[in-house]
Amino acid sequence: MAEAYLVELVRTAGGRRKGALANWHPADLGAEVIDALVARSGIDPAAIDDVIVGCVTQAGEQAFAFGRNCVLASGLPESVPAVTIDRQCGSSQQAVQFAAQAVMSGTQDVVIAMGVESMTRVPMFSNLTLHRKEGLGIGPFSDRIAQRFGTRDFSQFKGAEMIAQKHGFDRAQLDAFALESHRRAAAATDAGAFVDEIVPLAIDGGMHSRDEGIRADASLESISSVRLLEEGGMITAANASQICDGAAGVLVVSEAALKRYNLTPRARIVTMTVTGGDPVIMLEEPIPATIKALKRAGLSIDDIDLYEVNEAFAPVPMAWLKMLDADPARLNVNGGAIALGHPLGASGARLMTTLVNALHKRGKKYGLQTMCEGGGLANVTIVEAL
């Protein structure tokens, strides 16, 4: 089978809601990532066959063929096409997988897979709430769906609570996990672990090149003082991912393109999968998806050197660790979305960028990335560092 190679991987530093990146139009955030991938690889911009852009809230400034608008705002020629996709939080991980599939099929040789989300300028759920406000329709869940599952209230927040209860976690454990995310992210930042992967962006007062959500001074006391999102629950804003603005991207190419354009691969795709499960508990699907991906690759969890499991909510990676009997020391070694932020459509490419970068810096071989996604979905991508 043909191979797919990851040549360049970049991201912006995360911006907090109404923070450092609040004045950046999301199409321009995407354009900066595109231009950085082209500049770092040295590839002819006209050689790019397609640009696949993950974005969850496709409304307002992220509407109207948003992926194409990222291309039009970039230095790419207008001959380069683009498409926008939504697989919820896994949108740009799916973009990487679609790009790899295109390359492995032989139909394309050079594809940019990326994601963008400005959660400041296009707030989460605004594509739903604005319609509701105008009295347009009943929402995304039809009567048939409601009858099948006994509810229209499909909530990630409730799903996270269900996972915590199912696996016997208490709030103290969730808060301790959150604290470790901040500690790892702060240590990685201080050590310069993110320098090579971050594209600095101009902002008032200088350049934005440091993830804005990391709390180096976080303590168990400060995290445990944050109020619960639901009375009697365990989930808080402190043990869940941060609202974030950002973009990330990956240049995916074929073996022929490596030779034609004299490119140096940083990783190759080993296997990819996506699965669907219970849409009510919703966020537990990375567990069976990982089992399936490992089986396809002929690997065990012990063969994987580093894992990136998105920290949408602390109980998600905690349950994944428990059920896979995985090593906590290999999980999100540079912190996760609790500290770095979760710019919905960009997070998949962000995790892949951080994963491949960490594999190289630590001299490791295999990495696994997975995301929980709205609707009870999960993507898993296994890569080999080169």
Coordinates of C-alpha atoms in Angstrom, one line a residue:
M1 CA 0.0 0.0 0.0
A2 CA 1.2 3.5 -0.7
E3 CA 2.4 5.6 2.2
A4 CA 1.4 9.0 3.5
Y5 CA 4.1 11.2 5.0
L6 CA 3.8 14.2 7.3
V7 CA 6.4 16.8 6.3
E8 CA 5.7 19.9 8.2
L9 CA 3.4 20.5 11.3
V10 CA 2.7 23.9 12.8
R11 CA 0.3 25.6 15.0
T12 CA -0.5 29.0 16.5
A13 CA -0.1 29.5 20.2
G14 CA -3.5 29.3 21.8
G15 CA -5.4 32.5 22.7
R16 CA -7.8 32.7 25.6
R17 CA -11.4 33.8 24.9
K18 CA -11.3 37.6 24.2
G19 CA -7.5 37.3 24.6
A20 CA -4.4 37.7 22.5
L21 CA -6.0 36.5 19.2
A22 CA -9.4 38.2 19.6
N23 CA -8.6 40.7 16.8
W24 CA -7.6 38.0 14.3
H25 CA -10.2 37.1 11.7
P26 CA -10.3 33.2 11.6
A27 CA -9.6 33.1 7.9
D28 CA -6.4 35.0 8.5
L29 CA -5.4 32.6 11.3
G30 CA -5.8 29.8 8.8
A31 CA -3.8 31.7 6.2
E32 CA -0.9 32.1 8.6
V33 CA -0.7 28.4 9.1
I34 CA -0.9 27.7 5.4
D35 CA 1.9 30.2 4.6
A36 CA 4.1 28.8 7.4
L37 CA 3.7 25.2 6.0
V38 CA 4.7 26.4 2.6
A39 CA 7.6 28.5 3.8
R40 CA 9.0 25.8 6.1
S41 CA 8.8 23.1 3.5
G42 CA 9.9 25.2 0.6
I43 CA 7.4 23.6 -1.7
D44 CA 5.9 25.3 -4.7
P45 CA 2.6 26.7 -3.6
A46 CA 1.0 25.7 -6.9
A47 CA 1.9 22.1 -6.2
I48 CA -0.7 21.8 -3.4
D49 CA -3.6 19.7 -4.7
D50 CA -6.1 20.6 -1.9
V51 CA -6.6 22.2 1.5
I52 CA -8.9 20.4 3.9
V53 CA -10.0 22.6 6.8
G54 CA -11.7 21.4 10.0
C55 CA -14.0 23.9 11.6
V56 CA -16.9 23.1 14.0
T57 CA -18.9 26.3 14.3
Q58 CA -19.4 27.2 10.7
A59 CA -21.2 30.5 11.1
G60 CA -20.4 34.2 10.9
E61 CA -16.7 34.7 10.0
Q62 CA -16.3 30.9 9.7
A63 CA -19.1 30.5 7.2
F64 CA -19.4 30.6 3.4
A65 CA -16.8 28.1 2.2
F66 CA -14.5 28.9 5.1
G67 CA -11.7 26.6 4.0
R68 CA -11.6 28.4 0.7
N69 CA -11.5 31.7 2.5
C70 CA -8.4 30.6 4.4
V71 CA -6.7 29.9 1.0
L72 CA -7.8 33.2 -0.4
A73 CA -6.3 35.0 2.6
S74 CA -3.0 33.1 2.2
G75 CA -0.2 33.4 -0.3
L76 CA -1.5 30.3 -2.2
P77 CA -2.6 30.9 -5.8
E78 CA -6.3 30.9 -6.3
S79 CA -6.0 27.7 -8.3
V80 CA -5.6 25.8 -5.1
P81 CA -9.0 24.4 -3.9
A82 CA -10.2 23.9 -0.4
V83 CA -13.0 22.3 1.6
T84 CA -14.4 22.7 5.1
I85 CA -15.3 19.6 7.2
D86 CA -17.0 19.1 10.6
R87 CA -16.4 16.0 12.6
Q88 CA -16.9 18.0 15.8
C89 CA -13.8 18.1 18.0
G90 CA -12.0 15.7 15.7
S91 CA -12.5 17.8 12.6
S92 CA -8.8 18.5 11.8
Q93 CA -7.7 15.1 12.9
Q94 CA -10.2 13.9 10.3
A95 CA -8.7 16.4 7.9
V96 CA -5.3 14.7 8.4
Q97 CA -6.9 11.3 7.8
F98 CA -8.7 12.5 4.6
A99 CA -5.5 14.0 3.3
A100 CA -3.6 10.8 4.0
Q101 CA -6.3 8.8 2.3
A102 CA -6.1 11.0 -0.8
V103 CA -2.4 10.6 -0.9
M104 CA -2.5 6.8 -0.3
S105 CA -5.1 6.4 -3.0
G106 CA -2.8 8.0 -5.5
T107 CA -5.4 10.6 -6.5
Q108 CA -3.4 13.5 -4.9
D109 CA 0.2 14.0 -3.9
V110 CA 0.3 17.2 -1.8
V111 CA -2.5 18.1 0.6
I112 CA -2.7 20.6 3.5
A113 CA -4.8 19.3 6.4
M114 CA -5.6 21.9 9.0
G115 CA -8.2 23.3 11.4
V116 CA -9.2 26.7 12.6
E117 CA -11.5 27.9 15.4
S118 CA -12.0 31.4 16.8
M119 CA -14.2 30.7 19.8
T120 CA -14.1 34.4 20.6
R121 CA -15.4 35.7 17.3
V122 CA -17.6 32.7 16.5
P123 CA -18.8 31.4 19.9
M124 CA -19.5 27.7 20.4
F125 CA -23.1 26.8 19.6
S126 CA -23.8 30.2 17.9
N127 CA -24.8 28.3 14.8
L128 CA -27.6 26.8 16.8
T129 CA -28.5 29.5 19.2
L130 CA -29.0 32.2 16.6
H131 CA -31.5 30.0 14.7
R132 CA -33.3 29.2 18.0
K133 CA -33.5 32.8 18.8
E134 CA -35.3 33.5 15.5
G135 CA -37.6 30.5 16.0
L136 CA -36.2 28.6 13.0
G137 CA -36.7 24.9 13.4
I138 CA -36.4 22.6 16.4
G139 CA -32.7 22.1 16.4
P140 CA -30.4 19.4 15.1
F141 CA -32.1 16.5 16.7
S142 CA -35.2 15.4 14.9
D143 CA -38.3 13.7 16.4
R144 CA -36.9 10.3 15.1
I145 CA -33.6 10.8 17.0
A146 CA -35.5 11.8 20.1
Q147 CA -37.7 8.8 20.0
R148 CA -34.8 6.4 19.3
F149 CA -32.6 7.7 22.3
G150 CA -35.3 9.0 24.6
T151 CA -33.9 12.5 24.6
R152 CA -33.0 15.6 22.6
D153 CA -30.5 16.7 25.3
F154 CA -27.3 15.3 23.9
S155 CA -24.8 17.0 26.1
Q156 CA -21.0 16.7 26.3
F157 CA -21.1 18.1 29.8
K158 CA -23.5 15.4 30.9
G159 CA -21.5 12.8 29.1
A160 CA -18.4 13.8 31.0
E161 CA -20.3 13.5 34.3
M162 CA -21.5 10.0 33.2
I163 CA -18.0 8.8 32.4
A164 CA -16.7 10.1 35.8
Q165 CA -19.4 8.2 37.6
K166 CA -19.1 5.1 35.5
H167 CA -15.4 4.8 36.1
G168 CA -15.5 5.7 39.8
F169 CA -13.6 9.0 39.6
D170 CA -14.2 11.7 42.2
R171 CA -13.7 15.4 41.9
A172 CA -10.4 15.4 43.7
Q173 CA -9.0 13.0 41.1
L174 CA -10.3 15.1 38.2
D175 CA -8.8 18.2 39.7
A176 CA -5.4 16.5 40.3
F177 CA -5.4 15.5 36.6
A178 CA -6.1 19.1 35.6
L179 CA -3.3 20.4 37.8
E180 CA -0.8 18.0 36.2
S181 CA -1.9 19.2 32.7
H182 CA -0.9 22.8 33.7
R183 CA 2.3 21.6 35.3
R184 CA 3.4 19.7 32.2
A185 CA 2.4 22.5 29.8
A186 CA 4.3 25.1 31.9
A187 CA 7.4 22.9 32.1
A188 CA 7.3 22.2 28.4
T189 CA 6.9 25.9 27.6
D190 CA 9.8 26.8 29.9
A191 CA 12.0 24.2 28.3
G192 CA 11.2 25.5 24.8
A193 CA 9.4 22.3 23.7
F194 CA 6.8 24.2 21.7
V195 CA 9.1 26.8 20.0
D196 CA 9.6 24.8 16.8
E197 CA 5.9 24.1 16.3
I198 CA 4.5 27.6 17.0
V199 CA 3.9 30.2 14.3
P200 CA 4.3 33.6 16.1
L201 CA 1.5 36.1 15.3
A202 CA 1.6 39.8 15.4
I203 CA -0.6 41.3 18.1
D204 CA -0.8 44.7 19.9
G205 CA 2.4 45.0 21.9
G206 CA 4.5 42.4 20.1
M207 CA 4.2 38.8 19.0
H208 CA 1.9 36.0 20.3
S209 CA 4.1 32.9 20.7
R210 CA 3.1 31.4 24.1
D211 CA -0.1 29.5 24.9
E212 CA -2.2 31.9 26.9
G213 CA -4.2 29.5 28.9
I214 CA -1.3 27.9 30.9
R215 CA -1.5 28.7 34.6
A216 CA 2.0 28.1 35.9
D217 CA 0.9 29.2 39.3
A218 CA -2.1 26.7 39.4
S219 CA -2.5 24.8 42.6
L220 CA -4.9 22.0 43.8
E221 CA -6.4 24.6 46.1
S222 CA -7.1 27.1 43.3
I223 CA -8.5 24.4 40.9
S224 CA -10.7 22.9 43.6
S225 CA -12.2 26.3 44.4
V226 CA -13.8 26.6 40.9
R227 CA -17.6 26.2 41.1
L228 CA -19.3 23.1 39.6
L229 CA -21.0 23.4 36.2
E230 CA -23.9 21.3 37.6
E231 CA -25.0 21.0 41.2
G232 CA -24.0 17.6 42.5
G233 CA -21.6 16.9 39.7
M234 CA -17.8 16.8 39.4
I235 CA -17.1 18.8 36.2
T236 CA -15.9 22.4 36.5
A237 CA -14.3 24.9 34.1
A238 CA -11.0 24.0 35.7
N239 CA -11.0 20.3 35.0
A240 CA -12.3 20.7 31.5
S241 CA -10.7 22.1 28.3
Q242 CA -10.4 25.9 27.9
I243 CA -12.2 27.9 25.3
C244 CA -9.5 28.9 22.9
D245 CA -8.7 30.6 19.6
G246 CA -6.2 29.0 17.3
A247 CA -5.2 27.2 14.1
A248 CA -2.9 24.3 13.2
G249 CA -1.9 22.4 10.1
V250 CA 0.0 19.5 8.6
L251 CA 1.5 19.1 5.1
V252 CA 0.7 15.5 4.0
V253 CA 2.5 14.2 0.9
S254 CA 3.1 11.0 -1.1
E255 CA 6.4 9.2 -1.6
A256 CA 6.6 10.6 -5.1
A257 CA 6.2 14.1 -3.8
L258 CA 9.0 13.6 -1.3
K259 CA 11.3 12.9 -4.2
R260 CA 10.0 15.4 -6.6
Y261 CA 10.1 18.4 -4.2
N262 CA 13.1 17.2 -2.2
L263 CA 11.1 17.1 1.1
T264 CA 12.1 15.5 4.4
P265 CA 9.4 13.5 6.1
R266 CA 8.9 13.9 9.9
A267 CA 6.5 11.0 10.3
R268 CA 4.5 8.5 8.3
I269 CA 0.9 7.4 8.9
V270 CA 0.8 3.8 10.3
T271 CA -2.9 3.4 10.5
M272 CA -6.1 5.4 10.9
T273 CA -9.6 4.6 12.1
V274 CA -12.9 6.3 13.1
T275 CA -15.7 4.7 15.0
G276 CA -19.1 5.6 16.3
G277 CA -20.7 4.6 19.6
D278 CA -23.2 5.7 22.2
P279 CA -24.2 9.3 21.5
V280 CA -25.6 9.9 25.0
I281 CA -22.5 9.1 27.1
M282 CA -20.8 10.4 23.9
L283 CA -17.2 10.9 25.0
E284 CA -16.1 7.3 25.8
E285 CA -15.6 6.2 22.1
P286 CA -11.8 6.8 22.1
I287 CA -11.5 3.5 24.1
P288 CA -13.0 1.1 21.5
A289 CA -11.5 3.2 18.7
T290 CA -8.0 2.8 20.1
I291 CA -8.5 -1.0 20.5
K292 CA -9.6 -1.2 16.9
A293 CA -6.7 0.9 15.6
L294 CA -4.1 -1.0 17.6
K295 CA -5.4 -4.3 16.2
R296 CA -5.3 -2.9 12.6
A297 CA -1.7 -1.8 13.1
G298 CA -0.6 -5.1 14.8
L299 CA 0.6 -3.2 17.8
S300 CA -0.1 -3.2 21.5
I301 CA -0.5 -0.2 23.8
D302 CA 2.9 -1.0 25.2
D303 CA 4.4 -0.5 21.7
I304 CA 3.2 3.1 21.6
D305 CA 5.8 5.6 23.0
L306 CA 3.6 8.6 23.4
Y307 CA -0.2 9.2 23.4
E308 CA -2.2 12.4 22.8
V309 CA -5.7 11.9 24.1
N310 CA -7.6 15.2 24.0
E311 CA -8.5 16.6 27.4
A312 CA -12.0 17.8 26.5
F313 CA -12.8 16.9 30.1
A314 CA -10.5 15.2 32.6
P315 CA -12.5 12.0 32.9
V316 CA -12.1 11.2 29.2
P317 CA -8.3 10.6 29.1
M318 CA -8.5 9.2 32.7
A319 CA -11.0 6.5 31.6
W320 CA -8.9 5.9 28.4
L321 CA -5.8 5.3 30.6
K322 CA -7.8 3.0 32.9
M323 CA -9.4 0.8 30.2
L324 CA -6.3 0.6 28.0
D325 CA -4.1 -0.1 31.0
A326 CA -1.8 2.6 29.5
D327 CA 1.2 4.4 31.1
P328 CA 0.2 7.8 32.5
A329 CA 3.8 9.0 32.0
R330 CA 3.3 8.7 28.2
L331 CA 0.1 10.6 28.1
N332 CA 0.0 14.2 27.0
V333 CA 3.6 14.7 28.1
N334 CA 3.5 18.4 27.3
G335 CA 0.1 19.1 28.8
G336 CA -3.2 19.0 27.1
A337 CA -6.3 21.0 26.4
I338 CA -7.0 21.7 30.0
A339 CA -3.9 23.9 30.0
L340 CA -3.3 24.6 26.3
G341 CA -6.9 25.2 25.2
H342 CA -9.3 23.4 22.8
P343 CA -9.9 25.5 19.7
L344 CA -12.5 22.9 18.5
G345 CA -11.9 22.5 14.8
A346 CA -8.1 23.1 15.2
S347 CA -7.4 20.7 18.1
G348 CA -6.9 17.6 16.0
A349 CA -4.1 19.1 13.9
R350 CA -2.7 20.8 17.1
L351 CA -2.4 17.4 18.9
M352 CA -0.8 15.8 15.9
T353 CA 1.7 18.7 15.7
T354 CA 2.6 18.4 19.3
L355 CA 2.8 14.6 19.2
V356 CA 5.2 14.4 16.2
N357 CA 7.3 17.2 17.7
A358 CA 7.5 15.4 21.1
L359 CA 8.4 12.1 19.4
H360 CA 11.4 13.7 17.7
K361 CA 12.6 15.6 20.8
R362 CA 12.4 12.5 22.9
G363 CA 13.9 10.2 20.3
K364 CA 10.7 8.0 20.3
K365 CA 9.1 6.0 17.5
Y366 CA 5.3 5.4 17.7
G367 CA 2.7 8.0 18.6
L368 CA -1.1 7.6 19.0
Q369 CA -3.6 10.4 18.8
T370 CA -7.3 10.2 19.6
M371 CA -10.2 12.6 20.3
C372 CA -13.7 12.2 21.7
E373 CA -16.2 13.9 19.5
G374 CA -19.8 15.1 19.5
G375 CA -22.3 12.4 18.5
G376 CA -20.3 9.6 20.1
L377 CA -17.5 9.5 17.5
A378 CA -13.7 9.1 17.8
N379 CA -10.8 9.2 15.5
V380 CA -7.5 7.4 16.1
T381 CA -4.3 8.0 14.2
I382 CA -1.1 6.1 14.8
V383 CA 2.1 7.6 13.3
E384 CA 5.8 6.6 13.2
A385 CA 8.4 9.3 13.6
L386 CA 11.1 9.4 10.9

